CSV table of C-alpha atoms in Angstrom, one decimal:
chain,number,residue,atom,x,y,z
A,1,ILE,CA,95.7,63.4,130.9
A,2,GLY,CA,96.9,59.8,130.5
A,3,GLY,CA,97.7,57.0,127.8
A,4,ASP,CA,96.1,53.9,126.8
A,5,SER,CA,96.8,52.1,130.0
A,6,HIS,CA,94.6,54.7,131.8
A,7,PHE,CA,91.6,55.0,129.5
A,8,PRO,CA,90.3,52.9,126.8
A,9,SER,CA,92.1,53.1,123.2
A,10,PRO,CA,91.6,56.3,121.6
A,11,SER,CA,88.7,56.6,119.0
A,12,SER,CA,86.5,59.2,117.6
A,13,SER,CA,85.1,60.1,121.1
A,14,PRO,CA,87.1,61.1,124.2
A,15,PRO,CA,86.7,59.1,127.1
A,16,MET,CA,83.6,59.1,129.3
A,17,ASN,CA,84.0,62.2,131.6
A,18,GLN,CA,83.1,62.9,135.0
A,19,ALA,CA,79.8,64.8,135.5
A,20,PRO,CA,80.5,68.6,136.7
A,21,LEU,CA,81.2,69.0,140.4
A,22,ASN,CA,79.8,72.5,140.0
A,23,GLN,CA,79.0,74.7,137.3
A,24,ARG,CA,82.7,76.2,137.0
A,25,PHE,CA,84.5,73.1,137.4
A,26,ARG,CA,84.5,69.7,135.7
A,27,ILE,CA,87.1,67.0,135.2
A,28,PHE,CA,88.1,65.7,131.7
A,29,LYS,CA,89.9,62.7,130.8
A,30,ALA,CA,91.8,62.6,127.7
A,31,HIS,CA,94.6,60.6,125.8
A,32,SER,CA,97.8,62.5,125.7
A,33,ALA,CA,98.9,61.2,122.5
A,34,ILE,CA,95.7,62.5,120.7
A,35,LEU,CA,96.0,65.8,122.6
A,36,ARG,CA,99.6,66.3,121.6
A,37,ALA,CA,98.8,65.2,118.0
A,38,ARG,CA,96.1,67.5,117.2
A,39,CYS,CA,96.3,70.6,119.5
A,40,PRO,CA,99.3,72.8,119.5
A,41,PHE,CA,98.4,73.9,122.7
A,42,PHE,CA,98.6,70.6,124.4
A,43,GLU,CA,101.6,69.8,122.5
A,44,ALA,CA,103.6,72.5,124.1
A,45,ALA,CA,102.0,72.2,127.5
A,46,LEU,CA,102.3,68.6,127.9
A,47,SER,CA,105.9,68.5,126.7
A,48,SER,CA,106.9,71.2,129.5
A,49,GLU,CA,108.4,70.7,132.8
A,50,TRP,CA,105.7,72.5,134.8
A,51,VAL,CA,102.8,70.5,134.0
A,52,LYS,CA,101.4,68.9,137.3
A,53,LYS,CA,101.8,65.0,137.7
A,54,GLU,CA,100.0,62.6,139.7
A,55,GLY,CA,101.5,59.3,139.5
A,56,SER,CA,101.7,58.5,135.5
A,57,LEU,CA,98.7,61.1,134.9
A,58,MET,CA,99.2,64.7,133.8
A,59,ILE,CA,97.1,67.2,135.1
A,60,ILE,CA,96.4,70.9,133.4
A,61,LYS,CA,93.9,73.4,135.1
A,62,LYS,CA,92.1,75.9,132.8
A,63,PRO,CA,89.9,77.9,135.0
A,64,ASN,CA,89.0,80.5,132.5
A,65,ILE,CA,87.6,77.9,130.3
A,66,GLU,CA,84.1,76.9,131.0
A,67,PRO,CA,83.4,73.1,131.1
A,68,ARG,CA,80.5,73.1,128.3
A,69,THR,CA,82.9,74.9,126.0
A,70,PHE,CA,85.5,72.8,126.5
A,71,ASP,CA,83.4,69.6,126.1
A,72,ILE,CA,82.9,71.1,122.4
A,73,VAL,CA,86.7,71.8,122.1
A,74,LEU,CA,87.6,68.1,123.2
A,75,THR,CA,85.0,66.4,121.0
A,76,TYR,CA,86.6,68.8,118.1
A,77,ILE,CA,90.0,67.6,119.1
A,78,TYR,CA,89.1,63.7,118.8
A,79,ASN,CA,86.6,63.7,115.8
A,80,GLY,CA,87.4,67.1,113.8
A,81,THR,CA,83.7,68.4,114.0
A,82,ALA,CA,81.9,70.8,116.1
A,83,SER,CA,78.2,71.1,115.7
A,84,LEU,CA,77.1,74.8,116.5
A,85,HIS,CA,73.5,74.9,115.3
A,86,GLU,CA,72.1,74.4,118.9
A,87,ILE,CA,74.5,76.5,120.6
A,88,PRO,CA,73.7,80.1,121.5
A,89,PRO,CA,75.7,82.8,120.0
A,90,VAL,CA,77.2,83.8,123.3
A,91,GLU,CA,78.5,80.4,123.8
A,92,ILE,CA,80.1,80.4,120.1
A,93,MET,CA,82.0,83.7,121.2
A,94,LYS,CA,83.5,81.7,124.1
A,95,LEU,CA,84.3,78.7,121.8
A,96,LEU,CA,86.0,81.1,119.5
A,97,ILE,CA,88.3,82.6,122.3
A,98,CYS,CA,88.9,79.1,123.6
A,99,SER,CA,89.9,78.0,120.2
A,100,ASP,CA,92.3,81.0,120.0
A,101,GLU,CA,93.9,80.0,123.3
A,102,LEU,CA,94.4,76.3,122.3
A,103,ALA,CA,95.6,77.5,118.9
A,104,LEU,CA,93.0,75.4,117.0
A,105,GLU,CA,93.4,77.5,113.7
A,106,GLU,CA,90.7,75.3,111.7
A,107,LEU,CA,88.0,75.8,114.6
A,108,ILE,CA,88.5,79.4,115.2
A,109,THR,CA,87.9,80.0,111.1
A,110,HIS,CA,85.0,77.6,111.5
A,111,THR,CA,83.4,79.6,114.2
A,112,GLN,CA,83.9,82.8,112.6
A,113,GLU,CA,82.1,81.8,109.4
A,114,PHE,CA,79.3,80.2,111.2
A,115,LEU,CA,78.8,83.2,113.5
A,116,ILE,CA,78.7,85.7,110.6
A,117,LYS,CA,76.5,83.4,108.5
A,118,ASN,CA,73.8,82.5,111.1
A,119,HIS,CA,73.8,85.2,113.8
A,120,GLN,CA,74.1,88.5,111.9
A,121,GLN,CA,71.3,90.2,113.9
A,122,TRP,CA,73.2,89.3,117.4
A,123,ILE,CA,76.5,90.5,116.1
A,124,GLN,CA,74.8,93.8,114.9
A,125,SER,CA,73.2,94.1,118.4
A,126,ASN,CA,76.4,93.3,120.3
A,127,VAL,CA,78.9,94.7,117.9
A,128,LEU,CA,81.2,96.6,120.4
A,129,SER,CA,81.3,93.9,123.0
A,130,ILE,CA,82.5,91.3,120.4
A,131,LEU,CA,85.0,93.9,118.9
A,132,GLU,CA,86.3,94.5,122.4
A,133,GLN,CA,86.9,90.7,122.8
A,134,VAL,CA,88.4,90.3,119.3
A,135,PHE,CA,90.2,93.4,118.2
A,136,ASP,CA,93.7,92.9,119.1
A,137,HIS,CA,93.7,89.3,118.2
A,138,SER,CA,95.0,88.3,114.6
A,139,SER,CA,93.1,85.0,114.8
A,140,PHE,CA,90.0,86.7,114.3
A,141,ARG,CA,90.5,88.9,111.3
A,142,LEU,CA,87.3,87.6,109.9
A,143,LEU,CA,84.8,88.7,112.7
A,144,GLN,CA,86.9,91.8,113.2
A,145,SER,CA,86.5,92.8,109.4
A,146,TYR,CA,82.7,92.1,109.3
A,147,CYS,CA,82.1,94.0,112.6
A,148,MET,CA,84.2,97.1,111.4
A,149,GLU,CA,82.3,97.1,107.9
A,150,LEU,CA,78.8,97.2,110.1
A,151,LEU,CA,80.0,100.1,112.0
A,152,ILE,CA,81.1,101.8,108.5
A,153,SER,CA,77.9,101.1,107.1
A,154,THR,CA,75.6,101.9,110.3
A,155,PRO,CA,77.7,104.3,112.6
A,156,SER,CA,74.6,104.7,114.6
A,157,LEU,CA,75.7,101.3,116.1
A,158,LEU,CA,78.7,102.8,118.0
A,159,THR,CA,76.1,104.7,120.4
A,160,GLN,CA,73.3,102.1,120.5
A,161,ASN,CA,75.0,101.0,123.9
A,162,PRO,CA,76.6,104.2,125.6
A,163,LYS,CA,78.3,102.0,128.4
A,164,GLU,CA,79.9,99.9,125.7
A,165,PHE,CA,81.0,103.1,123.8
A,166,LEU,CA,82.9,104.3,126.3
A,167,ASN,CA,84.7,100.9,126.8
A,168,ILE,CA,86.0,100.7,123.2
A,169,GLU,CA,89.7,101.1,123.0
A,170,GLU,CA,91.4,104.1,121.4
A,171,GLY,CA,92.6,101.7,118.8
A,172,LEU,CA,89.1,100.9,117.6
A,173,LEU,CA,88.3,104.5,117.1
A,174,PHE,CA,91.6,105.1,115.7
A,175,GLU,CA,91.0,102.8,113.0
A,176,LEU,CA,87.6,104.0,112.0
A,177,LEU,CA,88.7,107.3,111.8
A,178,GLU,CA,91.5,106.6,109.5
A,179,ARG,CA,89.3,105.4,107.0
A,180,ASP,CA,88.0,107.4,104.1
A,181,ASP,CA,84.8,105.3,104.1
A,182,PHE,CA,83.7,106.4,107.6
A,183,ASP,CA,81.6,108.9,105.8
A,184,LYS,CA,78.0,108.1,106.7
A,185,MET,CA,78.2,110.6,109.6
A,186,LYS,CA,78.7,114.0,109.2
A,187,GLU,CA,82.3,115.2,110.3
A,188,ILE,CA,81.1,117.4,113.0
A,189,GLU,CA,79.3,114.3,114.4
A,190,ILE,CA,82.4,112.3,114.2
A,191,TRP,CA,84.3,115.2,116.5
A,192,ASP,CA,81.2,115.1,118.8
A,193,LEU,CA,81.6,111.3,119.1
A,194,VAL,CA,85.4,111.6,119.8
A,195,LEU,CA,84.9,114.4,122.3
A,196,GLY,CA,82.2,112.5,124.0
A,197,TRP,CA,84.7,109.3,124.2
A,198,GLY,CA,87.3,111.4,125.7
A,199,VAL,CA,85.0,113.4,128.1
A,200,GLY,CA,83.2,110.2,129.2
A,201,ASN,CA,86.4,108.5,130.1
A,202,CYS,CA,87.5,111.5,132.0
A,203,VAL,CA,87.4,110.3,136.0
A,204,GLY,CA,86.8,113.9,137.1
A,205,LEU,CA,84.0,114.7,134.6
A,206,CYS,CA,82.0,111.5,135.0
A,207,ASP,CA,79.3,112.8,137.4
A,208,SER,CA,78.3,115.6,135.0
A,209,VAL,CA,78.7,113.5,131.5
A,210,CYS,CA,77.5,110.1,132.8
A,211,GLY,CA,74.3,109.1,134.6
A,212,ASP,CA,74.0,106.2,136.8
A,213,ASP,CA,71.9,102.9,136.9
A,214,ALA,CA,70.3,101.8,140.0
A,215,ASP,CA,73.0,99.0,140.0
A,216,ASP,CA,75.8,101.1,139.6
A,217,VAL,CA,75.5,103.4,142.9
A,218,ASN,CA,78.5,101.9,144.5
A,219,ASP,CA,80.8,102.5,141.7
A,220,THR,CA,83.3,105.1,141.6
A,221,GLY,CA,86.3,106.2,139.5
A,222,ASP,CA,86.8,104.4,136.3
A,223,ASP,CA,84.0,101.8,137.3
A,224,LYS,CA,81.5,104.7,137.3
A,225,ILE,CA,82.9,105.6,133.9
A,226,LYS,CA,82.6,102.2,132.3
A,227,ASN,CA,79.0,102.0,133.8
A,228,GLY,CA,77.7,105.4,132.9
A,229,ARG,CA,75.4,106.6,130.1
A,230,THR,CA,77.0,109.3,127.7
A,231,LYS,CA,74.8,112.6,127.3
A,232,ASP,CA,75.0,115.4,125.2
A,233,ILE,CA,78.6,117.0,125.8
A,234,ASN,CA,77.7,119.9,124.0
A,235,ASN,CA,75.6,121.1,126.9
A,236,HIS,CA,78.6,120.6,128.9
A,237,ASN,CA,80.0,124.1,130.5
A,238,VAL,CA,83.7,123.7,129.4
A,239,GLU,CA,84.6,126.6,131.2
A,240,ASN,CA,83.9,124.7,134.6
A,241,TRP,CA,86.6,122.0,133.9
A,242,THR,CA,89.6,121.9,135.9
A,243,ASP,CA,93.2,122.4,134.2
A,244,SER,CA,93.7,118.7,135.1
A,245,GLU,CA,90.4,117.5,133.5
A,246,THR,CA,91.4,119.5,130.3
A,247,GLN,CA,94.8,117.7,130.2
A,248,GLU,CA,93.3,114.1,131.0
A,249,ILE,CA,90.9,114.6,128.1
A,250,ALA,CA,93.6,116.2,125.8
A,251,ARG,CA,95.9,113.2,126.5
A,252,LYS,CA,93.0,110.8,125.7
A,253,ILE,CA,92.0,112.3,122.2
A,254,SER,CA,95.4,113.6,121.3
A,255,ASN,CA,96.1,110.8,118.5
A,256,LEU,CA,92.3,110.9,117.3
A,257,VAL,CA,92.2,114.7,116.7
A,258,TYR,CA,94.5,114.4,113.7
A,259,HIS,CA,92.1,112.2,111.9
A,260,ILE,CA,89.1,114.6,112.1
A,261,ARG,CA,88.6,116.0,108.5
A,262,PHE,CA,88.5,119.6,109.7
A,263,SER,CA,88.4,120.4,105.9
A,264,ALA,CA,84.8,118.9,105.7
A,265,ILE,CA,83.3,121.0,108.7
A,266,SER,CA,81.7,124.2,108.2
A,267,PHE,CA,83.2,127.6,109.9
A,268,GLN,CA,80.0,127.9,111.5
A,269,ASP,CA,80.3,124.5,113.1
A,270,PHE,CA,83.9,124.9,113.9
A,271,SER,CA,83.2,128.3,115.7
A,272,SER,CA,80.2,127.1,117.8
A,273,LYS,CA,81.3,123.4,118.3
A,274,ILE,CA,85.2,122.9,118.3
A,275,LYS,CA,86.6,126.5,118.9
A,276,PRO,CA,85.5,126.0,122.8
A,277,PHE,CA,87.6,123.2,123.2
A,278,SER,CA,90.8,124.5,121.8
A,279,LYS,CA,92.9,123.8,124.6
A,280,LEU,CA,92.3,119.9,124.0
A,281,PHE,CA,94.4,120.2,120.7
A,282,PRO,CA,98.1,120.2,120.2
A,283,VAL,CA,99.3,123.6,119.8
A,284,ALA,CA,100.7,123.1,116.1
A,285,LEU,CA,97.7,121.2,115.0
A,286,TRP,CA,95.4,124.0,116.5
A,287,ASN,CA,97.4,126.7,114.6
A,288,ASP,CA,97.1,125.0,111.2
A,289,ILE,CA,93.2,124.7,111.9
A,290,GLN,CA,92.8,128.3,112.8
A,291,ASP,CA,94.9,129.4,109.6
A,292,TYR,CA,92.8,127.2,107.3
A,293,TYR,CA,89.5,128.5,108.5
A,294,HIS,CA,91.1,132.3,108.6
A,295,SER,CA,92.8,131.9,105.2
A,296,SER,CA,91.4,133.3,102.0
A,297,ASN,CA,92.6,130.1,100.1
A,298,TYR,CA,92.5,126.5,101.2
A,299,LEU,CA,95.5,125.5,103.3
A,300,ASN,CA,97.4,122.3,102.4
A,301,ALA,CA,98.9,122.0,105.6
A,302,ALA,CA,100.3,118.5,106.1
A,303,SER,CA,98.5,118.1,109.4
A,304,LEU,CA,95.0,118.5,107.9
A,305,LEU,CA,93.6,115.5,106.0
A,306,PRO,CA,91.1,116.0,102.8
A,307,PRO,CA,87.5,115.1,103.3
A,308,ARG,CA,86.4,111.7,103.7
A,309,ARG,CA,83.8,112.0,100.9
A,310,ARG,CA,86.0,111.6,98.1
A,311,PHE,CA,84.5,111.0,94.6
A,312,ASP,CA,85.8,109.3,91.5
A,313,SER,CA,86.1,112.1,89.3
A,314,ASN,CA,88.9,113.7,87.0
A,315,ILE,CA,87.0,116.8,86.0
A,316,LEU,CA,84.6,117.7,89.2
A,317,SER,CA,85.9,119.0,92.5
A,318,GLN,CA,84.1,119.1,96.0
A,319,GLU,CA,83.0,122.7,95.3
A,320,HIS,CA,81.4,121.8,92.0
A,321,LEU,CA,79.5,119.1,94.0
A,322,GLU,CA,78.0,121.5,96.5
A,323,MET,CA,77.1,123.9,93.6
A,324,LEU,CA,75.3,121.0,91.6
A,325,SER,CA,73.7,119.6,94.8
A,326,ASP,CA,72.1,122.9,95.7
A,327,TRP,CA,71.0,123.3,92.0
A,328,ILE,CA,69.3,120.1,92.1
A,329,ASP,CA,67.5,121.1,95.3
A,330,LEU,CA,66.1,124.3,93.3
A,331,LYS,CA,68.8,126.6,95.1
A,332,ASP,CA,69.9,128.8,92.2
A,333,ASP,CA,71.3,131.6,94.2
A,334,PHE,CA,74.5,129.4,94.9
A,335,SER,CA,77.4,131.6,95.7
A,336,PRO,CA,80.8,130.2,96.2
A,337,LEU,CA,81.7,129.0,99.5
A,338,VAL,CA,84.6,130.2,101.5
A,339,PHE,CA,85.4,126.8,103.1
A,340,PRO,CA,84.0,123.5,102.1
A,341,ASN,CA,81.5,121.5,104.3
A,342,ASP,CA,80.3,118.1,104.2
A,343,ASP,CA,76.7,118.8,104.0
A,344,THR,CA,76.7,117.6,100.3
A,345,PRO,CA,73.2,115.7,100.6
A,346,TYR,CA,73.9,113.5,97.4
A,347,GLN,CA,76.5,110.9,96.7
A,348,PHE,CA,77.8,110.9,92.9
A,349,ASN,CA,78.4,107.6,91.8
A,350,LEU,CA,80.5,107.0,88.5
A,351,LEU,CA,78.9,105.3,85.9
A,352,TYR,CA,80.8,106.0,82.8
A,353,ARG,CA,84.1,108.0,82.1
A,354,ALA,CA,84.9,108.1,78.3
A,355,SER,CA,88.5,108.0,78.3
A,356,ASP,CA,88.4,104.9,80.6
A,357,GLU,CA,85.9,103.4,77.7
A,358,SER,CA,87.6,104.7,74.4
A,359,PHE,CA,84.3,106.6,74.0
A,360,ASN,CA,82.8,103.7,73.3
A,361,LEU,CA,78.7,104.6,73.0
A,362,LYS,CA,77.8,101.1,73.1
A,363,THR,CA,79.0,100.6,76.5
A,364,LEU,CA,77.8,104.1,77.6
A,365,HIS,CA,74.3,103.2,76.9
A,366,GLU,CA,74.5,100.0,78.5
A,367,ARG,CA,75.3,102.0,81.7
A,368,ILE,CA,73.1,104.8,81.6
A,369,ASP,CA,69.8,104.0,79.6
A,370,TYR,CA,66.8,104.1,82.1
A,371,VAL,CA,68.7,105.4,84.8
A,372,PRO,CA,67.3,108.2,86.6
A,373,ASN,CA,69.3,111.4,88.0
A,374,ILE,CA,71.9,111.7,85.8
A,375,ILE,CA,74.9,114.1,86.0
A,376,VAL,CA,77.1,114.7,82.7
A,377,VAL,CA,80.0,116.8,82.9
A,378,SER,CA,82.5,117.3,79.9
A,379,LYS,CA,85.9,119.3,80.1
A,380,VAL,CA,86.5,121.7,77.3
A,381,SER,CA,89.7,121.6,75.6
A,382,GLY,CA,92.1,124.2,75.7
A,383,SER,CA,90.1,126.7,78.2
A,384,THR,CA,92.6,128.7,80.3
A,385,GLU,CA,89.6,129.1,82.8
A,386,GLU,CA,89.2,125.2,83.5
A,387,GLU,CA,85.7,125.3,81.5
A,388,ILE,CA,83.4,122.6,82.3
A,389,VAL,CA,80.0,122.1,80.6
A,390,GLY,CA,77.4,119.7,81.3
A,391,GLY,CA,73.4,119.0,82.3
A,392,TYR,CA,71.2,117.1,84.8
A,393,ASN,CA,68.8,114.5,83.5
A,394,PRO,CA,66.4,113.6,86.5
A,395,ILE,CA,64.3,111.1,84.3
A,396,GLY,CA,67.2,109.2,82.6
A,397,TRP,CA,67.4,108.2,78.8
A,398,GLY,CA,64.7,106.0,77.3
A,399,ASP,CA,62.0,105.7,74.6
A,400,SER,CA,58.7,105.3,76.5
A,401,GLY,CA,57.3,108.0,74.7
A,402,GLU,CA,55.4,109.4,77.8
A,403,PHE,CA,55.5,112.9,79.2
A,404,ASN,CA,57.2,112.7,82.6
A,405,PRO,CA,56.5,115.8,84.7
A,406,ASP,CA,60.1,115.6,86.6
A,407,ILE,CA,61.6,116.7,83.4
A,408,ALA,CA,60.8,120.3,84.7
A,409,TYR,CA,64.0,119.7,87.0
A,410,SER,CA,66.6,119.5,84.1
A,411,PHE,CA,69.2,122.0,83.7
A,412,LEU,CA,72.3,122.5,82.0
A,413,PHE,CA,75.5,124.2,83.6
A,414,SER,CA,79.0,125.3,83.2
A,415,PHE,CA,81.7,126.0,85.4
A,416,LYS,CA,84.9,128.4,85.1
A,417,THR,CA,87.6,128.9,87.5
A,418,ARG,CA,89.3,132.3,87.8
A,419,GLU,CA,92.2,133.2,90.3
A,420,ASP,CA,91.4,130.1,92.4
A,421,GLN,CA,87.5,130.9,92.5
A,422,THR,CA,84.8,128.6,90.7
A,423,PHE,CA,82.1,130.6,89.2
A,424,GLY,CA,78.9,128.7,88.0
A,425,LYS,CA,76.0,129.1,85.6
A,426,ILE,CA,73.0,127.5,85.4
A,427,SER,CA,70.2,127.3,82.6
A,428,ARG,CA,66.9,125.4,83.6
A,429,ILE,CA,64.2,124.3,81.1
A,430,LYS,CA,61.7,126.7,79.6
A,431,ARG,CA,58.1,125.8,81.4
A,432,ALA,CA,56.5,126.3,77.9
A,433,MET,CA,58.8,123.5,76.5
A,434,LEU,CA,58.3,120.9,78.9
A,435,ASP,CA,56.4,118.7,76.5
A,436,LYS,CA,58.9,119.3,73.6
A,437,VAL,CA,61.9,118.0,75.5
A,438,LYS,CA,62.8,114.2,75.0
A,439,PHE,CA,65.7,112.3,76.5
A,440,ASP,CA,65.7,109.4,74.0
A,441,SER,CA,68.8,109.3,72.3
A,442,LYS,CA,69.7,105.7,73.1
A,443,ILE,CA,72.3,104.7,70.4
A,444,GLY,CA,74.1,108.2,69.5
A,445,LEU,CA,75.5,110.9,71.5
A,446,VAL,CA,74.3,112.3,74.9
A,447,CYS,CA,71.6,115.0,74.0
A,448,PHE,CA,69.9,117.5,76.3
A,449,GLY,CA,66.8,118.8,74.3
A,450,SER,CA,67.5,119.1,70.8
A,451,SER,CA,70.6,121.4,70.2
A,452,ASP,CA,71.0,122.8,73.6
A,453,LEU,CA,73.5,120.5,74.7
A,454,ARG,CA,75.1,117.4,72.9
A,455,ILE,CA,78.0,115.6,74.2
A,456,GLY,CA,80.2,113.0,72.3
A,457,GLY,CA,78.9,111.3,69.0
A,458,ILE,CA,79.7,108.7,66.6
A,459,LEU,CA,81.8,110.9,64.2
A,460,ARG,CA,83.2,113.2,66.7
A,461,GLN,CA,83.6,111.6,69.7
A,462,GLN,CA,85.6,114.4,71.6
A,463,SER,CA,83.2,117.1,70.6
A,464,GLY,CA,80.1,118.8,72.1
A,465,TYR,CA,77.9,121.2,70.6
A,466,THR,CA,75.3,124.2,72.4
A,467,GLN,CA,72.7,126.1,70.7
A,468,LEU,CA,70.0,127.7,72.7
A,469,LYS,CA,66.3,126.4,72.3
A,470,TYR,CA,64.5,124.8,75.0
A,471,TYR,CA,66.5,125.9,78.0
A,472,GLU,CA,66.4,129.5,79.5
A,473,SER,CA,70.0,130.9,78.9
A,474,LYS,CA,73.2,130.2,77.2
A,475,ILE,CA,75.8,128.2,79.2
A,476,ARG,CA,78.6,129.2,76.9
A,477,ASP,CA,79.5,132.5,75.5
A,478,PHE,CA,80.1,130.8,72.0
A,479,GLN,CA,77.6,128.7,70.8
A,480,GLY,CA,78.0,126.0,68.4
A,481,THR,CA,80.8,123.1,68.4
A,482,PHE,CA,83.5,122.8,71.0
A,483,ASP,CA,86.2,120.2,71.6
A,484,ILE,CA,86.5,118.4,74.7
A,485,ASP,CA,89.3,116.3,76.5
A,486,ASP,CA,86.8,113.7,78.3
A,487,TYR,CA,83.5,113.3,80.0
A,488,GLU,CA,82.0,111.7,82.8
A,489,ILE,CA,78.5,110.4,84.0
A,490,PHE,CA,77.3,110.2,87.5
A,491,GLN,CA,74.4,109.2,89.3
């Protein structure tokens, strides 16, 4: 690195540089004034006393940066541009790491944006190895966020490469487990994932949990772990673990187990898939979990987190969703569950909350008309039993005038809560009345059948009405008009 006396005057291109001496080493010539002015790393490096000098030239060696990568960087430093279209994504990642080391913030941002826009499939196929490189770097927030959202939306990417899964840092798993939107897997599968990561990183258990590739026969210890393939740890005989192996796994997953949502795991899964591993849990946490599963009421222990699958409702609870899901699946003999689980097969997406929209009917119909699979729920005013009344419309509200056989799946329902236990009542459409029922109220209240259930209205916005006609049984003891505090509509 020298001045104008050594190289031609600075221009938009660096001086002609020497051809590679080998694939790993190349000499680059550059103007010190340009490097200082345009690159924070060189501004500091060229001003330090440790820089090596040969006569009036300054020598900086960067053995960790490949020549072809630095060639792109040097061109960028001189003319402010970096053409990435002809560069493979693997090389672009190397450029990103190099840009961070040299503190070239604009190039860091540009490189991340280019990767995300132009190499999405490559990122998806290599998401864990990419995160391994960028996870602890604050400069790579764009790429970090993109990769984390990929894992949230498609958690199967976590195990598409078992070797890379075992390589991921605890902090990455921790960040995933913290998130309430990490809900595309069942919670018991998340437990299996955490346990597999802990067992797969235990040196003593590597032989039984990890298989070996032909190229890995000389690996030992941690190397064997990193090159192994995870197998089904549920088939592993935990009784054969030594005390030291158990302690090592417990230590590895000690911070992670607090973010397993045990309130979303059924008692059956807990008994068969978690209880055998009780020694892996901190004593206080395990006691809370035991109390939770063996208590007649839900336990609000500080160490236990609520389910991830939260939904936006001021009226319905998780237990209500489980009942509704069973009824949609034609399982009418539902009995209240002692413990919740995350087997609810449906997502309930809020389309309309009356109180949020000032009970505006125009907004209501803009949101729900012609939308199938609608659940309407209303909270009855003044009820000492937290009464909820509603209905399920599988075909949506419209005015096609044509008979839709799916109307047979419509039902009305009500819920009441007594002594912390929820009781549900369902009423399905009479088969003989299928062709009589229409869902075509597009301007006024929400109506099921004729008079069987009406919610809202123009004159009395916070009211409901029920009078048995087309459905099989009454959902309220008292027929006629009733007042409501609010109502919500979900798809």
